[in-house]
């Protein structure tokens, strides 16, 4: 159910270069499993359960972290806009990466929440009606633009505050937490998601520029997932090789998700080739975790989200 | 010269409840000293030199930290909007607080830069033309709204990234840096400057609500200066009492600056009373540093900026 909800997670290019992938999926989650033998179905179901519990834990953590409290005029829109943003799989990947290197879920929870908040802030600002927005999204606005602007501004530092404060729980050492704050700041900022949003403005509706789409997906979904996986590995105590493997896994798999969310079907030849290439690259990065009890977990998203379209 | 430039620093309420204080100052910096005996003039001049060197060092650090580099489409507006924002005295207060507790200027430089960036991001977003902005600022826009929005989004995490990265210079211990990141995130976010901006929307041009203005100035200029002073003291190795004294000094003095920037003259009786009360409270907080070689420094801003109107 959660995995299905994730299939419609779109944080950017959905409307820019084709139909949304969600439109091409049957509403029944079992449809995506129809070519699998029973044993494979069971494994995928277990993976999906694993993924669903992660998602549920992150949601619980976020609800606890952002209650509707005083001042209500600030926290009501903050709460609303945090949960109005479509899910991305990046926060759950952060947890899965932490666990695959032997860490505990709680160690990566604040970082996973912060990564969702980076995405929620970007999504909120992306949908503010501006005079020079070439393609305004057909989205329902519960709050006025000024409130959405300010709330987005408040969400982002709150995410980093959560990570910094997680130190006080005694779950992580300060060096790891500081490294994660740097990672998230970079991924969120002008060399990451924001750069992707800048470049996204150059994407033309009428003409597919494969190189530009690749770059935008790299900077947006790619960097967010890459950062998420690296942060999880850092907090879980992974060694440098594991951190870099997971960082690249996140990058390639995130890019696949970005492209699929935008492409929706296989009729864009150049993009489909890129997707296949990225899938191979992604799987290569996590081969080293084979035999690890959590290997299925790290693959769960890949299996259910990226390989059934 | 720098101190004079600071007198026109306005980060918010200038246009809301009266004339800017800058309009009431003579363009000659000596005019503000006209009632002082020669020895006092010399002391104030020394203080102003101290303050000016801090300002200059922060500017140099920011220019080095935000060069116009690749991708130019991102870093050109980021550089421009960082320096287009009017100065606030909060970053320099951060350095002065670090030095008054015995710290080295370099220890607080990244935090001072981050505090300027928080302000620059808030200023940039404050001036984006939105349909529901009741009082758009008469400001020249070099970039389109979308670029200003994205650039503001990029500036804020970049500031925190600078602080986190300052660890690698070996100037600070990670516990202090993490504490400062939490401080800056809180001051910038929904319980600080952003809350002030929310409340600012309720300020009426026609009717002065002293309580509301006090609250807005507390959350905006107050929290920013309070955070700046506390961060400087934390990074400089101040003890908890010194940190809290400087935090309150920053709060009261920042509120005074916020009110003065908005009031401009003494003709708002309720506000003038508040200013006098806040000045007394502020000075009380730094009495403990009397006899300290850097005491004049921490007072420099107070003397030159808040007491000569």
mmCIF file with all atom_site columns, N, CA, C and O in Angstrom, chain B residues 260-277:
data_model
loop_
_atom_site.group_PDB
_atom_site.id
_atom_site.type_symbol
_atom_site.label_atom_id
_atom_site.label_alt_id
_atom_site.label_comp_id
_atom_site.label_asym_id
_atom_site.label_entity_id
_atom_site.label_seq_id
_atom_site.pdbx_PDB_ins_code
_atom_site.Cartn_x
_atom_site.Cartn_y
_atom_site.Cartn_z
_atom_site.occupancy
_atom_site.B_iso_or_equiv
_atom_site.pdbx_formal_charge
_atom_site.auth_seq_id
_atom_site.auth_comp_id
_atom_site.auth_asym_id
_atom_site.auth_atom_id
_atom_site.pdbx_PDB_model_num
ATOM 1  N N  . UNK B 1 260 ? 14.271 50.892 15.868 1.00 0.00 ? 260 UNK B N  1
ATOM 2  C CA . UNK B 1 260 ? 14.811 52.158 15.355 1.00 0.00 ? 260 UNK B CA 1
ATOM 3  C C  . UNK B 1 260 ? 14.789 52.193 13.840 1.00 0.00 ? 260 UNK B C  1
ATOM 4  O O  . UNK B 1 260 ? 14.491 53.218 13.236 1.00 0.00 ? 260 UNK B O  1
ATOM 5  N N  . UNK B 1 261 ? 15.092 51.067 13.228 1.00 0.00 ? 261 UNK B N  1
ATOM 6  C CA . UNK B 1 261 ? 15.059 51.038 11.761 1.00 0.00 ? 261 UNK B CA 1
ATOM 7  C C  . UNK B 1 261 ? 13.664 51.313 11.238 1.00 0.00 ? 261 UNK B C  1
ATOM 8  O O  . UNK B 1 261 ? 13.480 51.834 10.156 1.00 0.00 ? 261 UNK B O  1
ATOM 9  N N  . UNK B 1 262 ? 12.687 50.945 12.043 1.00 0.00 ? 262 UNK B N  1
ATOM 10 C CA . UNK B 1 262 ? 11.317 51.164 11.626 1.00 0.00 ? 262 UNK B CA 1
ATOM 11 C C  . UNK B 1 262 ? 10.775 52.510 12.050 1.00 0.00 ? 262 UNK B C  1
ATOM 12 O O  . UNK B 1 262 ? 10.058 53.168 11.310 1.00 0.00 ? 262 UNK B O  1
ATOM 13 N N  . UNK B 1 263 ? 11.170 52.925 13.226 1.00 0.00 ? 263 UNK B N  1
ATOM 14 C CA . UNK B 1 263 ? 10.572 54.149 13.767 1.00 0.00 ? 263 UNK B CA 1
ATOM 15 C C  . UNK B 1 263 ? 11.202 55.388 13.164 1.00 0.00 ? 263 UNK B C  1
ATOM 16 O O  . UNK B 1 263 ? 10.513 56.285 12.687 1.00 0.00 ? 263 UNK B O  1
ATOM 17 N N  . UNK B 1 264 ? 12.518 55.424 13.198 1.00 0.00 ? 264 UNK B N  1
ATOM 18 C CA . UNK B 1 264 ? 13.218 56.539 12.557 1.00 0.00 ? 264 UNK B CA 1
ATOM 19 C C  . UNK B 1 264 ? 13.272 57.797 13.383 1.00 0.00 ? 264 UNK B C  1
ATOM 20 O O  . UNK B 1 264 ? 14.226 58.542 13.323 1.00 0.00 ? 264 UNK B O  1
ATOM 21 N N  . UNK B 1 265 ? 12.304 58.033 14.192 1.00 0.00 ? 265 UNK B N  1
ATOM 22 C CA . UNK B 1 265 ? 12.328 59.232 15.008 1.00 0.00 ? 265 UNK B CA 1
ATOM 23 C C  . UNK B 1 265 ? 11.690 58.888 16.346 1.00 0.00 ? 265 UNK B C  1
ATOM 24 O O  . UNK B 1 265 ? 11.242 57.778 16.575 1.00 0.00 ? 265 UNK B O  1
ATOM 25 N N  . UNK B 1 266 ? 11.684 59.858 17.199 1.00 0.00 ? 266 UNK B N  1
ATOM 26 C CA . UNK B 1 266 ? 11.203 59.583 18.549 1.00 0.00 ? 266 UNK B CA 1
ATOM 27 C C  . UNK B 1 266 ? 9.727  59.929 18.734 1.00 0.00 ? 266 UNK B C  1
ATOM 28 O O  . UNK B 1 266 ? 9.248  60.084 19.835 1.00 0.00 ? 266 UNK B O  1
ATOM 29 N N  . UNK B 1 267 ? 9.041  60.084 17.636 1.00 0.00 ? 267 UNK B N  1
ATOM 30 C CA . UNK B 1 267 ? 7.671  60.562 17.766 1.00 0.00 ? 267 UNK B CA 1
ATOM 31 C C  . UNK B 1 267 ? 6.630  59.463 18.019 1.00 0.00 ? 267 UNK B C  1
ATOM 32 O O  . UNK B 1 267 ? 5.448  59.723 18.036 1.00 0.00 ? 267 UNK B O  1
ATOM 33 N N  . UNK B 1 268 ? 7.088  58.235 18.171 1.00 0.00 ? 268 UNK B N  1
ATOM 34 C CA . UNK B 1 268 ? 6.153  57.165 18.507 1.00 0.00 ? 268 UNK B CA 1
ATOM 35 C C  . UNK B 1 268 ? 6.350  56.849 19.984 1.00 0.00 ? 268 UNK B C  1
ATOM 36 O O  . UNK B 1 268 ? 7.218  56.075 20.354 1.00 0.00 ? 268 UNK B O  1
ATOM 37 N N  . UNK B 1 269 ? 5.530  57.425 20.813 1.00 0.00 ? 269 UNK B N  1
ATOM 38 C CA . UNK B 1 269 ? 5.796  57.402 22.246 1.00 0.00 ? 269 UNK B CA 1
ATOM 39 C C  . UNK B 1 269 ? 5.962  55.990 22.824 1.00 0.00 ? 269 UNK B C  1
ATOM 40 O O  . UNK B 1 269 ? 6.942  55.695 23.490 1.00 0.00 ? 269 UNK B O  1
ATOM 41 N N  . UNK B 1 270 ? 5.043  55.142 22.531 1.00 0.00 ? 270 UNK B N  1
ATOM 42 C CA . UNK B 1 270 ? 5.104  53.783 23.084 1.00 0.00 ? 270 UNK B CA 1
ATOM 43 C C  . UNK B 1 270 ? 6.375  53.052 22.692 1.00 0.00 ? 270 UNK B C  1
ATOM 44 O O  . UNK B 1 270 ? 6.976  52.341 23.492 1.00 0.00 ? 270 UNK B O  1
ATOM 45 N N  . UNK B 1 271 ? 6.786  53.275 21.446 1.00 0.00 ? 271 UNK B N  1
ATOM 46 C CA . UNK B 1 271 ? 7.976  52.598 20.961 1.00 0.00 ? 271 UNK B CA 1
ATOM 47 C C  . UNK B 1 271 ? 9.239  53.190 21.577 1.00 0.00 ? 271 UNK B C  1
ATOM 48 O O  . UNK B 1 271 ? 10.184 52.468 21.887 1.00 0.00 ? 271 UNK B O  1
ATOM 49 N N  . UNK B 1 272 ? 9.263  54.501 21.746 1.00 0.00 ? 272 UNK B N  1
ATOM 50 C CA . UNK B 1 272 ? 10.441 55.148 22.324 1.00 0.00 ? 272 UNK B CA 1
ATOM 51 C C  . UNK B 1 272 ? 10.681 54.670 23.754 1.00 0.00 ? 272 UNK B C  1
ATOM 52 O O  . UNK B 1 272 ? 11.818 54.392 24.146 1.00 0.00 ? 272 UNK B O  1
ATOM 53 N N  . UNK B 1 273 ? 9.603  54.520 24.486 1.00 0.00 ? 273 UNK B N  1
ATOM 54 C CA . UNK B 1 273 ? 9.720  53.994 25.858 1.00 0.00 ? 273 UNK B CA 1
ATOM 55 C C  . UNK B 1 273 ? 10.305 52.591 25.840 1.00 0.00 ? 273 UNK B C  1
ATOM 56 O O  . UNK B 1 273 ? 11.138 52.227 26.653 1.00 0.00 ? 273 UNK B O  1
ATOM 57 N N  . UNK B 1 274 ? 9.844  51.801 24.862 1.00 0.00 ? 274 UNK B N  1
ATOM 58 C CA . UNK B 1 274 ? 10.331 50.432 24.753 1.00 0.00 ? 274 UNK B CA 1
ATOM 59 C C  . UNK B 1 274 ? 11.820 50.410 24.434 1.00 0.00 ? 274 UNK B C  1
ATOM 60 O O  . UNK B 1 274 ? 12.588 49.629 25.002 1.00 0.00 ? 274 UNK B O  1
ATOM 61 N N  . UNK B 1 275 ? 12.234 51.298 23.532 1.00 0.00 ? 275 UNK B N  1
ATOM 62 C CA . UNK B 1 275 ? 13.651 51.382 23.155 1.00 0.00 ? 275 UNK B CA 1
ATOM 63 C C  . UNK B 1 275 ? 14.499 51.693 24.388 1.00 0.00 ? 275 UNK B C  1
ATOM 64 O O  . UNK B 1 275 ? 15.527 51.048 24.633 1.00 0.00 ? 275 UNK B O  1
ATOM 65 N N  . UNK B 1 276 ? 14.069 52.661 25.176 1.00 0.00 ? 276 UNK B N  1
ATOM 66 C CA . UNK B 1 276 ? 14.857 53.048 26.357 1.00 0.00 ? 276 UNK B CA 1
ATOM 67 C C  . UNK B 1 276 ? 14.953 51.886 27.339 1.00 0.00 ? 276 UNK B C  1
ATOM 68 O O  . UNK B 1 276 ? 16.003 51.634 27.913 1.00 0.00 ? 276 UNK B O  1
ATOM 69 N N  . UNK B 1 277 ? 13.865 51.199 27.513 1.00 0.00 ? 277 UNK B N  1
ATOM 70 C CA . UNK B 1 277 ? 13.838 50.057 28.426 1.00 0.00 ? 277 UNK B CA 1
ATOM 71 C C  . UNK B 1 277 ? 14.777 48.941 27.936 1.00 0.00 ? 277 UNK B C  1
ATOM 72 O O  . UNK B 1 277 ? 15.546 48.361 28.704 1.00 0.00 ? 277 UNK B O  1
#
